[in-house]
PDB file of C-alpha atoms in Angstrom:
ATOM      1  CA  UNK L1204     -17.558  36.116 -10.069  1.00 63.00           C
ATOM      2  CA  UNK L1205     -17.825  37.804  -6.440  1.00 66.00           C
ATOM      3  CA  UNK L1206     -17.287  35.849  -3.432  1.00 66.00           C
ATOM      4  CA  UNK L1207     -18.788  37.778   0.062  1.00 68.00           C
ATOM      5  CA  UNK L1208     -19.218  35.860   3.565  1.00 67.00           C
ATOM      6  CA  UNK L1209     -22.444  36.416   5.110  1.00 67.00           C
ATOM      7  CA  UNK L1210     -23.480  35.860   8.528  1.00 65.00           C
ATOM      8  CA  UNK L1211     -26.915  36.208  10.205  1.00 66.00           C
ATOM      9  CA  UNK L1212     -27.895  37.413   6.948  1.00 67.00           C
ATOM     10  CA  UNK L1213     -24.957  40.616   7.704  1.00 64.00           C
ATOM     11  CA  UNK L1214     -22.465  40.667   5.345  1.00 58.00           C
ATOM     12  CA  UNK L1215     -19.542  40.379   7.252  1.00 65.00           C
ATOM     13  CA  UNK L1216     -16.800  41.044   4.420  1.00 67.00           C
ATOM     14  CA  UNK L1217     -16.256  43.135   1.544  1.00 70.00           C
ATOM     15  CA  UNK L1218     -16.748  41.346  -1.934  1.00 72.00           C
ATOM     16  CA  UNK L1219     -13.462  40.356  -3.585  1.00 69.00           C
ATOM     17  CA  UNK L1220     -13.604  39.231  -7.514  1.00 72.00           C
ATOM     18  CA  UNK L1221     -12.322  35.577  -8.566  1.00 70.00           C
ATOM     19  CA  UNK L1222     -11.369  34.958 -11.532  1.00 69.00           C
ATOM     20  CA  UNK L1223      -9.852  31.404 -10.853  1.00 67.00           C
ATOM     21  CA  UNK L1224     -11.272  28.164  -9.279  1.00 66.00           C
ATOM     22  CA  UNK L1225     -14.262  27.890  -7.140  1.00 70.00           C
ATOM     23  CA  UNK L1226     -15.374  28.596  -3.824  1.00 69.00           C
ATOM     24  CA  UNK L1227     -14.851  26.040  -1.081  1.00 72.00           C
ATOM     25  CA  UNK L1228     -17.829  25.524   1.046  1.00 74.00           C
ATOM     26  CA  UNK L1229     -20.182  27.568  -0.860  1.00 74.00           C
ATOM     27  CA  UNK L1230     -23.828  26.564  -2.005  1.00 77.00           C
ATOM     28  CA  UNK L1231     -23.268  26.663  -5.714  1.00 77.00           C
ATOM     29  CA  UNK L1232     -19.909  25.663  -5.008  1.00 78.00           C
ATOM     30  CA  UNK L1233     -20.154  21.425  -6.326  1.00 80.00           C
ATOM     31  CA  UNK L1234     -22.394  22.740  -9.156  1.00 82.00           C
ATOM     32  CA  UNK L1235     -19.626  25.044  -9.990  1.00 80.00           C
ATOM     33  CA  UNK L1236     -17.045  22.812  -9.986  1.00 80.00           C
ATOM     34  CA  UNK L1237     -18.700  20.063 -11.961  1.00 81.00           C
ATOM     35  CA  UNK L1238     -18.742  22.674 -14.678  1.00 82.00           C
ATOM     36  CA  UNK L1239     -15.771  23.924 -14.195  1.00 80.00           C
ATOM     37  CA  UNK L1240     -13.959  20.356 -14.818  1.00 81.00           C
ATOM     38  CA  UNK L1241     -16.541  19.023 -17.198  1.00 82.00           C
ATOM     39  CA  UNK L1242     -14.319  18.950 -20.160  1.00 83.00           C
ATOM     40  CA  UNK L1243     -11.286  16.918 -17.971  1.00 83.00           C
ATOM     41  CA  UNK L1244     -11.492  13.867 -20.265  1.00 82.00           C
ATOM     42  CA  UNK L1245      -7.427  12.963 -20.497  1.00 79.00           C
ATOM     43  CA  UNK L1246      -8.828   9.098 -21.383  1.00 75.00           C
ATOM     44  CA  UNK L1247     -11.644   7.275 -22.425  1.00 74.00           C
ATOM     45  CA  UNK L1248     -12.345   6.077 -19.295  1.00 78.00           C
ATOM     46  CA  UNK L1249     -12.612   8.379 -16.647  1.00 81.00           C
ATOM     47  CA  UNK L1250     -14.873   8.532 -13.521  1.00 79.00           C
ATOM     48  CA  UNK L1251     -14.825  11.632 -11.828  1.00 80.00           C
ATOM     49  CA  UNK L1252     -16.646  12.736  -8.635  1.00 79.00           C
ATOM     50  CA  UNK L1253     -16.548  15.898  -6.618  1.00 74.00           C
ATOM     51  CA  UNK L1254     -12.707  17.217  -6.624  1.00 73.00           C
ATOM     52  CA  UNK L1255     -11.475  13.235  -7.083  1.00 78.00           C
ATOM     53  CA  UNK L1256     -10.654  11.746 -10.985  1.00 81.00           C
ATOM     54  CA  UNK L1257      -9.685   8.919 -11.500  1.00 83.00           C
ATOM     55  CA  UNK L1258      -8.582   6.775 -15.309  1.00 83.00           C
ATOM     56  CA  UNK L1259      -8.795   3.566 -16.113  1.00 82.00           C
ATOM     57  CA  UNK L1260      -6.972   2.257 -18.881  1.00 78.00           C
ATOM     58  CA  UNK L1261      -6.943  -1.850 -20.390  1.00 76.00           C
ATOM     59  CA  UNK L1262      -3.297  -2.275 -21.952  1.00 75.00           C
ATOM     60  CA  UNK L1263      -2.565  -5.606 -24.063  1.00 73.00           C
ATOM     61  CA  UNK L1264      -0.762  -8.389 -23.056  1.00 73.00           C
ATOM     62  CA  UNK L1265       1.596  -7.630 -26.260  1.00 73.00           C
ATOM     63  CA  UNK L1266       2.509  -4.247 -25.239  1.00 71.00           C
ATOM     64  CA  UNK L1267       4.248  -5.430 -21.991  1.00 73.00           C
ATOM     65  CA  UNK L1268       7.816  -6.303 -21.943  1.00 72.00           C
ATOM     66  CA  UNK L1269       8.392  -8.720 -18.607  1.00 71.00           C
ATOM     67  CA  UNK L1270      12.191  -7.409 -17.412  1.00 66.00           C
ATOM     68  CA  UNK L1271      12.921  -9.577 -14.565  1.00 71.00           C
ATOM     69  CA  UNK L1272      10.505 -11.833 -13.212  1.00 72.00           C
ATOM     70  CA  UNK L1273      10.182 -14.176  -9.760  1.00 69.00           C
ATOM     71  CA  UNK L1274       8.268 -16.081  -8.125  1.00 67.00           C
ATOM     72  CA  UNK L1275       6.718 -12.941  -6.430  1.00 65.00           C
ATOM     73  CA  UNK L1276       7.603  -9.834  -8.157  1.00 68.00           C
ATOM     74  CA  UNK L1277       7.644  -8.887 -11.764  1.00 72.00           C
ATOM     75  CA  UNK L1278       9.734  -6.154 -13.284  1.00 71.00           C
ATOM     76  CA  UNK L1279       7.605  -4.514 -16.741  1.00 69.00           C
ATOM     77  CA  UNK L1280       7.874  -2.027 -19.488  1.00 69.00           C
ATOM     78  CA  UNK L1281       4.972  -0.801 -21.193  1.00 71.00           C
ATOM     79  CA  UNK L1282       4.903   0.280 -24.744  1.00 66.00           C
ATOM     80  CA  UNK L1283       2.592   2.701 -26.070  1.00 63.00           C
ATOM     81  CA  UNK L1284       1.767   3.533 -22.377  1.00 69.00           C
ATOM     82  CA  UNK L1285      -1.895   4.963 -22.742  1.00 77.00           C
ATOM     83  CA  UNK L1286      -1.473   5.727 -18.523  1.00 80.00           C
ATOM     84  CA  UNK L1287       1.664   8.407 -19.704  1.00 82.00           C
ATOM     85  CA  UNK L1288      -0.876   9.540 -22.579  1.00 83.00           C
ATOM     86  CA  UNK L1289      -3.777  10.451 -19.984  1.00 84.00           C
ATOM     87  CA  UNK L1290      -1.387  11.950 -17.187  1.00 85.00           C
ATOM     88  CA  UNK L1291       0.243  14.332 -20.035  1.00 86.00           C
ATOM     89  CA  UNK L1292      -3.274  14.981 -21.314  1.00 88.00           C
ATOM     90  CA  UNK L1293      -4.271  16.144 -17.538  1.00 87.00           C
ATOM     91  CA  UNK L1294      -1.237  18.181 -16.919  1.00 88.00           C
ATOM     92  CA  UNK L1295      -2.238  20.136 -19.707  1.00 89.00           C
ATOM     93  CA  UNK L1296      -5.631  20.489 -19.050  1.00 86.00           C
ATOM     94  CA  UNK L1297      -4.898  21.942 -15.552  1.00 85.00           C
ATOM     95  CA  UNK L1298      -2.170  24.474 -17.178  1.00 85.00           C
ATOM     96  CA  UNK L1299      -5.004  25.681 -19.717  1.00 85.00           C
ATOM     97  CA  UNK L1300      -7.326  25.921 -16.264  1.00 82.00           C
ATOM     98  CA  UNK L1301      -5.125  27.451 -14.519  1.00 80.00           C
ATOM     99  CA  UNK L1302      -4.932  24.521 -11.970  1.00 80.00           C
ATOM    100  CA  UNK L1303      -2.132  22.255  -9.866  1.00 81.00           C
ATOM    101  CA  UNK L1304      -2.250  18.579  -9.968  1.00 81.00           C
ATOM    102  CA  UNK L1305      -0.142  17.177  -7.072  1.00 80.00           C
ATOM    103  CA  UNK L1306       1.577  14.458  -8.607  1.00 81.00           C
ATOM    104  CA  UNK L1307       2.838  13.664  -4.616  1.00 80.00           C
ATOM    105  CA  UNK L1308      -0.558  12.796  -3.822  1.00 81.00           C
ATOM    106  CA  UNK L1309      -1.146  10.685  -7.503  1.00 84.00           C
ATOM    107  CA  UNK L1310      -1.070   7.513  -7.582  1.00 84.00           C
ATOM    108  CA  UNK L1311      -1.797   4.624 -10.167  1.00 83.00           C
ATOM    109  CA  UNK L1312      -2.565   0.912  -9.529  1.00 83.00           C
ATOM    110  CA  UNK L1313      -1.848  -2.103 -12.334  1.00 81.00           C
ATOM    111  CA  UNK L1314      -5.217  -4.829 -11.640  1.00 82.00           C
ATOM    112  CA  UNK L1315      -3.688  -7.579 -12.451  1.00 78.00           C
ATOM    113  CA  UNK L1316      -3.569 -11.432 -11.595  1.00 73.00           C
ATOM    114  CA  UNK L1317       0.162 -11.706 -12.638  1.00 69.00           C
ATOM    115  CA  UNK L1318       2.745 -11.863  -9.087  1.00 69.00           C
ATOM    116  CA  UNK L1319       3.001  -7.762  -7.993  1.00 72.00           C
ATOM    117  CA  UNK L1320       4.202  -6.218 -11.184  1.00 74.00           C
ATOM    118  CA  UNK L1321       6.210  -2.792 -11.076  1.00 73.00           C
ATOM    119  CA  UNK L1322       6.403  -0.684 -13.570  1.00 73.00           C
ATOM    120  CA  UNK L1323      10.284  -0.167 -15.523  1.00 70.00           C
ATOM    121  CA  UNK L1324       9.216   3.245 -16.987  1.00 73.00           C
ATOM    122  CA  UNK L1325       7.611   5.150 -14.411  1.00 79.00           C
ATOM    123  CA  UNK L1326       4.543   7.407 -14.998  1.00 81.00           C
ATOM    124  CA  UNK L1327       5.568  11.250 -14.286  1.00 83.00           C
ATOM    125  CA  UNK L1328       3.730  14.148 -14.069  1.00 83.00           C
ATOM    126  CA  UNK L1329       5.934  17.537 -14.159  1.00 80.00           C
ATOM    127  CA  UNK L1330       8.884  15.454 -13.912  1.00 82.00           C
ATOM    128  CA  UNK L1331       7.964  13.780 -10.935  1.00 83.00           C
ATOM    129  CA  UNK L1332       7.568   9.990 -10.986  1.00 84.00           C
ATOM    130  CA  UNK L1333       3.984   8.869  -9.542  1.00 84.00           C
ATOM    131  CA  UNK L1334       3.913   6.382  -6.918  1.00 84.00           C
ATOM    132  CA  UNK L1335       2.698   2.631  -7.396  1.00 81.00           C
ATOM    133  CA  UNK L1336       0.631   1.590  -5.138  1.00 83.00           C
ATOM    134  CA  UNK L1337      -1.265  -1.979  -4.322  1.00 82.00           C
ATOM    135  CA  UNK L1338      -4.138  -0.599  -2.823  1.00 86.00           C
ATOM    136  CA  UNK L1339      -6.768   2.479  -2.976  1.00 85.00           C
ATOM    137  CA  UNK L1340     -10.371   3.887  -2.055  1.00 87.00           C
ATOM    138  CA  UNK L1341     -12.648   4.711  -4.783  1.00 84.00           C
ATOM    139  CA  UNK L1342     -16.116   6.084  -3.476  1.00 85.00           C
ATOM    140  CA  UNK L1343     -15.485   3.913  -0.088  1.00 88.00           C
ATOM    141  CA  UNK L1344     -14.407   0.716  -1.510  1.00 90.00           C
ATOM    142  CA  UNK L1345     -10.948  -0.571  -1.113  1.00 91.00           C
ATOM    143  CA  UNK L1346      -9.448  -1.897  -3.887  1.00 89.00           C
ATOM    144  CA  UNK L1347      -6.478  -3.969  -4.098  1.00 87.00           C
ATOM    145  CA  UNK L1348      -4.590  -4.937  -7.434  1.00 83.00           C
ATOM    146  CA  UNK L1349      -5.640  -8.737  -7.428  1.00 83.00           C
ATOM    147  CA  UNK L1350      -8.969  -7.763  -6.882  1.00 85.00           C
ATOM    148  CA  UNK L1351      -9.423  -9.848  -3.577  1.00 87.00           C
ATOM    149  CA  UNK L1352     -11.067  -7.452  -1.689  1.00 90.00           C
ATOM    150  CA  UNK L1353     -10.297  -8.468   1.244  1.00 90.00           C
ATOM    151  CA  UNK L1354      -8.701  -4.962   2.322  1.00 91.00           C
ATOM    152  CA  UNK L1355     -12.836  -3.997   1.818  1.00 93.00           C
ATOM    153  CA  UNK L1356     -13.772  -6.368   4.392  1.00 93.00           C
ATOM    154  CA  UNK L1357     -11.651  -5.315   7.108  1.00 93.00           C
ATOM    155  CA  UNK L1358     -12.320  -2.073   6.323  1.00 93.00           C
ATOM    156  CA  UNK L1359     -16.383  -2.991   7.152  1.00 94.00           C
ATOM    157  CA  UNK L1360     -15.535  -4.874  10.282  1.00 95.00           C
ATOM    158  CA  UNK L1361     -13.148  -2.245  11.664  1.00 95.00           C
ATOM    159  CA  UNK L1362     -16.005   0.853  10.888  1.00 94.00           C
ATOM    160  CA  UNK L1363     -18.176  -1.237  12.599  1.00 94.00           C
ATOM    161  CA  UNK L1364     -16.688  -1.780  15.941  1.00 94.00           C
ATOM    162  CA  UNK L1365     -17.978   1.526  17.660  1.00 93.00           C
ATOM    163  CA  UNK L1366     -21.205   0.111  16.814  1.00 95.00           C
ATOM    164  CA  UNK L1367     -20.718  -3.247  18.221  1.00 95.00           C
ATOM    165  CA  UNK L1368     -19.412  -1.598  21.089  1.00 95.00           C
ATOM    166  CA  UNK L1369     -22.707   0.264  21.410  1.00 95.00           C
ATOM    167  CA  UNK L1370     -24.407  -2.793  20.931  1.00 95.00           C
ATOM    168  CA  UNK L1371     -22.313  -3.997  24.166  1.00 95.00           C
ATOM    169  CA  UNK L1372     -23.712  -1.525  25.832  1.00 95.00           C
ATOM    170  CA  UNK L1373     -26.929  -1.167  25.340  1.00 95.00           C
ATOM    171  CA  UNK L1374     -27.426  -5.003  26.192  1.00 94.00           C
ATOM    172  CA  UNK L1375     -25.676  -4.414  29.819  1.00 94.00           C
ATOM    173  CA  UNK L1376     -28.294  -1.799  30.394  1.00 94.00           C
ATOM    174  CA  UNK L1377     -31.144  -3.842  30.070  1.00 93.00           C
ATOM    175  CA  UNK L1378     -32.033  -3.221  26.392  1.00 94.00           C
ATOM    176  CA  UNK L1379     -34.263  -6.142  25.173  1.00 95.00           C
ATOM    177  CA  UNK L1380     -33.023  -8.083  22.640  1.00 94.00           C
ATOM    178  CA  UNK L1381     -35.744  -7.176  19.924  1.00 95.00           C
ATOM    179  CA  UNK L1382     -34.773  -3.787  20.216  1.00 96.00           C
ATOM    180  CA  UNK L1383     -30.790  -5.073  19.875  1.00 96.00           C
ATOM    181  CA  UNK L1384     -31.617  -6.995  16.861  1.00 96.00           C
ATOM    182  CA  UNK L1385     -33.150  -3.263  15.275  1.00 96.00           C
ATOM    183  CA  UNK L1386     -29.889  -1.844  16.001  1.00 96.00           C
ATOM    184  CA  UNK L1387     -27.714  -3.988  14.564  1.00 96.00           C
ATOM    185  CA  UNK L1388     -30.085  -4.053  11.792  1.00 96.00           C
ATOM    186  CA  UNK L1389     -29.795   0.080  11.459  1.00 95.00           C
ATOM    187  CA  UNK L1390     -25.809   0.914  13.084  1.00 95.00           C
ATOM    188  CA  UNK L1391     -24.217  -2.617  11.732  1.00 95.00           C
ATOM    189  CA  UNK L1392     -25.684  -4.192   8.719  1.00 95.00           C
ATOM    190  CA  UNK L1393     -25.523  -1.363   6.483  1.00 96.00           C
ATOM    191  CA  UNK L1394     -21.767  -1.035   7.166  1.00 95.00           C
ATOM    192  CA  UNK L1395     -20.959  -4.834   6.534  1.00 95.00           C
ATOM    193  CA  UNK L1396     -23.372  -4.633   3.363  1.00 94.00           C
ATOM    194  CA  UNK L1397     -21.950  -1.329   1.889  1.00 94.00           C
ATOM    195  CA  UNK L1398     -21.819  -1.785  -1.948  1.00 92.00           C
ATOM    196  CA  UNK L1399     -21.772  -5.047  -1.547  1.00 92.00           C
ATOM    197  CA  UNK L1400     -22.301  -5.923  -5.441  1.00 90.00           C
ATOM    198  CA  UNK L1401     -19.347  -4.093  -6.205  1.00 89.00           C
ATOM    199  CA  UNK L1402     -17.113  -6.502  -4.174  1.00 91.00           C
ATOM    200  CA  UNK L1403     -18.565  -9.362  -2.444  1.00 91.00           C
ATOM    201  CA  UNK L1404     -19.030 -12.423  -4.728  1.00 87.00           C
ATOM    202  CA  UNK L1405     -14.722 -11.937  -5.844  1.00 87.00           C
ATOM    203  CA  UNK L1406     -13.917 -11.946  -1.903  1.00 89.00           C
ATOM    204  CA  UNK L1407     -12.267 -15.318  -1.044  1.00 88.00           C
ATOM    205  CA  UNK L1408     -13.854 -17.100   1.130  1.00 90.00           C
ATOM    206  CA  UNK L1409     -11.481 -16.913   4.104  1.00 91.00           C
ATOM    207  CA  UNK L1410     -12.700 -13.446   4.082  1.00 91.00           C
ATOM    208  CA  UNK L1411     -16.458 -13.895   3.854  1.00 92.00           C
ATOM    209  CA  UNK L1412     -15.812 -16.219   6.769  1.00 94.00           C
ATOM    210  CA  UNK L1413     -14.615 -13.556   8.860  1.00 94.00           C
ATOM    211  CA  UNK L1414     -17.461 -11.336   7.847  1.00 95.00           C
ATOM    212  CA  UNK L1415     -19.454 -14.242   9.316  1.00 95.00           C
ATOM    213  CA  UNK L1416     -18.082 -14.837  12.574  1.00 96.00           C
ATOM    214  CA  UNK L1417     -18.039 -10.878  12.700  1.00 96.00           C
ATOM    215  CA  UNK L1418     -22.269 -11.689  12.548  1.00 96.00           C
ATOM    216  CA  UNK L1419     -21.659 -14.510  14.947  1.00 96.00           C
ATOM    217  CA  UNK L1420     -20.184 -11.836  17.853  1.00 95.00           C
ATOM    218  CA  UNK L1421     -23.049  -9.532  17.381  1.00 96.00           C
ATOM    219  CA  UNK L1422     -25.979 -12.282  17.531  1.00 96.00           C
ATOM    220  CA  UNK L1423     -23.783 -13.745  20.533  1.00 95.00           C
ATOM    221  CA  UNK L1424     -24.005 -10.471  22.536  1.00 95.00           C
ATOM    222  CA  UNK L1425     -27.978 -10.036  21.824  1.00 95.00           C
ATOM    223  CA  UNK L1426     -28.753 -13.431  22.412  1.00 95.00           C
ATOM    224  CA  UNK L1427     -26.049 -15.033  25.135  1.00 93.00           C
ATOM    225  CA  UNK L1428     -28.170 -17.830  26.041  1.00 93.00           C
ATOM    226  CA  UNK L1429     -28.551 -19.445  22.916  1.00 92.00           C
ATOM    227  CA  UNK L1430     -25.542 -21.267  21.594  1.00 90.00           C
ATOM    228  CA  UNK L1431     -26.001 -22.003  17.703  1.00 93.00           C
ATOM    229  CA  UNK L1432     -25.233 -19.509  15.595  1.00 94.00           C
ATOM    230  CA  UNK L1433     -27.746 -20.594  13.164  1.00 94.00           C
ATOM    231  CA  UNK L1434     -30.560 -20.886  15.726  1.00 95.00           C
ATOM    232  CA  UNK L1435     -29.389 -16.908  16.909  1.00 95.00           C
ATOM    233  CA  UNK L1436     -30.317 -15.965  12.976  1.00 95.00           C
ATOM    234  CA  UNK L1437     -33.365 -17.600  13.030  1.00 95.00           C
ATOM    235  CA  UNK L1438     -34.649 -15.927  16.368  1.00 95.00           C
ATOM    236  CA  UNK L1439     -33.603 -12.471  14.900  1.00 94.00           C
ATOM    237  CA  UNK L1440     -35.898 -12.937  12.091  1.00 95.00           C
ATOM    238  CA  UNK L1441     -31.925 -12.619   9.962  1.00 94.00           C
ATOM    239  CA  UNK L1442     -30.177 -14.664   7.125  1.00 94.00           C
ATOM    240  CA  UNK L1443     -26.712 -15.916   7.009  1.00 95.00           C
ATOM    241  CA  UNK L1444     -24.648 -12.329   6.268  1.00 94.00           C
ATOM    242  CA  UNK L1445     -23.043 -14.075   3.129  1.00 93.00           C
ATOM    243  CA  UNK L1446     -26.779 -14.984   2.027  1.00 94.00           C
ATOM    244  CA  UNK L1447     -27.727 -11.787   3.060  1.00 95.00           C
ATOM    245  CA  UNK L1448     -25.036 -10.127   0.380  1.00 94.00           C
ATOM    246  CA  UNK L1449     -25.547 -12.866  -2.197  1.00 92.00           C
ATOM    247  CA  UNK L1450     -29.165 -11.633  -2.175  1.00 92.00           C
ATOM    248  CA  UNK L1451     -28.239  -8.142  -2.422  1.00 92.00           C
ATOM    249  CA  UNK L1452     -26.222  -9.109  -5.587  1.00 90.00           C
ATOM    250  CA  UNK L1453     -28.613 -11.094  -7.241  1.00 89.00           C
ATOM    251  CA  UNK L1454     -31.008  -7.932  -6.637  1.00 91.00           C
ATOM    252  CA  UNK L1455     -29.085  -5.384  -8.165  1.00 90.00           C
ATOM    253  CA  UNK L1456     -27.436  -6.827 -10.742  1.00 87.00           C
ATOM    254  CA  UNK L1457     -30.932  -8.502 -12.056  1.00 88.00           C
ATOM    255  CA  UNK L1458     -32.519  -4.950 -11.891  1.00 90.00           C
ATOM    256  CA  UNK L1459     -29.412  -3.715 -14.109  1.00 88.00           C
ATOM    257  CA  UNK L1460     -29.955  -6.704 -16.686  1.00 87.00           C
ATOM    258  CA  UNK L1461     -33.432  -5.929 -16.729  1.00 89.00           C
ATOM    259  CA  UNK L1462     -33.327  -2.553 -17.600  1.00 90.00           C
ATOM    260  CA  UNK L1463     -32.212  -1.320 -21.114  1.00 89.00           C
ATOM    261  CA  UNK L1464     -31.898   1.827 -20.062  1.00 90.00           C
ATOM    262  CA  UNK L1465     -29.265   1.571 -17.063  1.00 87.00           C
ATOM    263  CA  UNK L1466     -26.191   3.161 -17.282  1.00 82.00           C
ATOM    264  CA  UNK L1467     -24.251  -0.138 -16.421  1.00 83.00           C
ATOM    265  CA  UNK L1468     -26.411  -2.511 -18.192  1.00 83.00           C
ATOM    266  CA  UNK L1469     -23.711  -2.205 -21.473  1.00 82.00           C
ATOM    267  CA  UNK L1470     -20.920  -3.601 -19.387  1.00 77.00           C
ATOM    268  CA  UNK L1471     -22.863  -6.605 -19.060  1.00 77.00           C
ATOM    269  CA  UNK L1472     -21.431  -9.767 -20.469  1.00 72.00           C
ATOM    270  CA  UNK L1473     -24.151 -11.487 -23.013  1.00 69.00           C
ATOM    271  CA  UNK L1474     -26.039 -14.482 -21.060  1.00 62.00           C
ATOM    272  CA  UNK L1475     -24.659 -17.208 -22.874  1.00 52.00           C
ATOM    273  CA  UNK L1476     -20.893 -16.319 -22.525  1.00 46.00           C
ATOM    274  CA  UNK L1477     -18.454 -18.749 -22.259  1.00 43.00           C
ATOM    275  CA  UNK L1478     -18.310 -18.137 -18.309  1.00 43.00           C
ATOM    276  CA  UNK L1479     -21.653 -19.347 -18.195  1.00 45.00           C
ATOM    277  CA  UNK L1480     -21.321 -22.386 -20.598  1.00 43.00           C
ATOM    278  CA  UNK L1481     -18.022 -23.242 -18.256  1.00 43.00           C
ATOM    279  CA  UNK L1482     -19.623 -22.962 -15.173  1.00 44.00           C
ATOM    280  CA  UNK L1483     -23.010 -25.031 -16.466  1.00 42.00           C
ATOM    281  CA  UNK L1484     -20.489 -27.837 -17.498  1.00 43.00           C
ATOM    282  CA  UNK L1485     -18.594 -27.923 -14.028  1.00 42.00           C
ATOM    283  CA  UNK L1486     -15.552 -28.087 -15.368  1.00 43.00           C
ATOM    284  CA  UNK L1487     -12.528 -28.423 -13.258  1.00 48.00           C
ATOM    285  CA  UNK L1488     -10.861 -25.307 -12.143  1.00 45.00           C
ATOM    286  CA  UNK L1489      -7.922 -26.070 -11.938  1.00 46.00           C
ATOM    287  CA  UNK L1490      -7.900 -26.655 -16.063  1.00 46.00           C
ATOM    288  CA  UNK L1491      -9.376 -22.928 -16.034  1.00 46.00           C
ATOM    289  CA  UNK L1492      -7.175 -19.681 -16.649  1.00 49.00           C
ATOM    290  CA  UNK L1493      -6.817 -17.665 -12.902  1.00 49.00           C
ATOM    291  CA  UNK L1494      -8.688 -15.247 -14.943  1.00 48.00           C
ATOM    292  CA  UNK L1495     -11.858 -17.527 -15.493  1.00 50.00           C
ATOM    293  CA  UNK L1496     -12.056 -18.482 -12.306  1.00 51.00           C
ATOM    294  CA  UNK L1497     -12.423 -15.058 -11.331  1.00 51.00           C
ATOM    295  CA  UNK L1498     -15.137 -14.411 -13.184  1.00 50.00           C
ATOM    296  CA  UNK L1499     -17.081 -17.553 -12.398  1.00 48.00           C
ATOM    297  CA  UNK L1500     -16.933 -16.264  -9.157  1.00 52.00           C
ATOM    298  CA  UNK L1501     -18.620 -13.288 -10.193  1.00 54.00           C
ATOM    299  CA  UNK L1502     -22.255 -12.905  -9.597  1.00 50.00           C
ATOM    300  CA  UNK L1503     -22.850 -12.412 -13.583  1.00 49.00           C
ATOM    301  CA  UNK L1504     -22.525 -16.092 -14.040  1.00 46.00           C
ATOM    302  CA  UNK L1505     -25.350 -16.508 -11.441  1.00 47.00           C
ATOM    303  CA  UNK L1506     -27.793 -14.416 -14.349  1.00 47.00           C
ATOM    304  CA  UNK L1507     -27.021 -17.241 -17.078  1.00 46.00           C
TER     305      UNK L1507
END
């Protein structure tokens, strides 16, 4: 393949032949490099998206070996470490492809409800041992390895504060509240509410609070006169913001149950699962598994 710059429709360079990799900011460039790392499979499951991969893995309760434990850390080994298989299986890939994988800028997370584990036998790649971490970003979500998501709702309140800031001061220029209300419903909402299925029904709720008094600030500043927050929603023509994500939920994960065809409707759990037998009965949490309890909070029990 030739790669020339063109500018104003002049070519402003000579061509030059490349025989490895692709093109940065070229048109055919993403199309290129979807085909180029089409056959990166180092593990079942692996999502990949523009120049970003990432593996998931499930690994038995049998195959760990708890080395030292506390109250709030857990030394592990892991036999038969599938993670190992995958990075090995990726390393090679990229010396076939000619490629570099940086294992300083790898990392690898362990979901778990167990207290901070750390992996014993550390994943390498070329030698180099990749780093643990507790949290990461996946297509904008933040993920944390108890699955608490509450990392994801700072991160919505904090890209939001320009906007709210703009929504300051607008209001001290006169704007009139209707038109306030469309802006927070265009700038604001849609930050709070970004893929909110993905995350919001496993938030605690000391974090869905602060997504609500985060509501409460912005419905303050349109409407300063009126003191209740819920009287504020109901002049804005708005719901509650946890309603307004339960909704979204609901939505989306009823259109995915509904359609045979969607790519996510297999990881489903059946309608009658125990989750939803538990949750029917109202039985006491506390006799439930940590694990249980997270799913009941899950909005797939709501579909039973």
């Amino acid at each position: 393949m030739e790669v020339q710059v063109y500018y104003n429709n002049l070519k402003s360079s000579r061509s030059l032949a490349t025989k490895l990799g692709v093109p940065q900011g070229t048109i055919s460039g993403p199309i290129l490099w979807n085909i180029y790392v089409n056959n990166l499979e180092p593990a079942p499951d692996t999502i990949k998206y523009a120049d970003d991969t990432s593996i998931f893995t499930t690994i038995s309760k049998s195959a760990v070996d708890v080395l030292k434990k506390s109250k709030s850390h857990h030394l592990i080994n892991i036999t038969q470490n599938s993670m190992q298989s995958a990075a090995d299986k990726a390393l090679d890939w990229s010396k076939q492809h000619h490629q570099r994988i940086n294992a300083a800028k790898t990392q690898y997370m362990m979901f778990t409800l167990k207290q901070n584990p750390e992996l014993n036998n550390k994943i390498t790649m070329n030698n180099t041992a990749i780093e643990q971490s507790t949290e990461a970003k996946l297509l904008g979500v933040c993920l944390d390895s108890h699955l608490t998501f509450s990392k994801q709702i700072d991160q919505c309140i904090e890209k939001s504060r320009s906007a709210v800031h703009g929504l300051l001061t607008l209001r001290r220029h006169g704007v009139s509240s209707k038109m306030l209300v469309k802006f927070y419903q265009a700038r604001i909402l849609p930050v709070l509410s970004y893929a909110a299925p993905a995350w919001f029904t496993y938030a605690p709720q000391y974090a869905k609070d602060r997504l609500e008094r985060h509501q409460s600030l912005c419905l303050r500043i349109i409407y300063p006169e009126i003191q209740s927050y819920s009287l504020r929603t109901e002049t804005a023509g708005l719901q509650r913001i946890t309603d307004h994500l339960m909704s979204l939920c609901i939505r989306y994960t009823t259109k995915i149950a509904n359609n045979d065809t969607h790519r996510l409707h297999s990881l489903l759990p059946p309608r009658q699962s125990a989750i939803g037998r538990h949750s029917s009965r109202l039985v006491d949490k506390r006799q439930l598994t940590a694990r249980t309890s997270l799913k009941m909070r899950s909005v797939f029990s709501l579909l039973e």
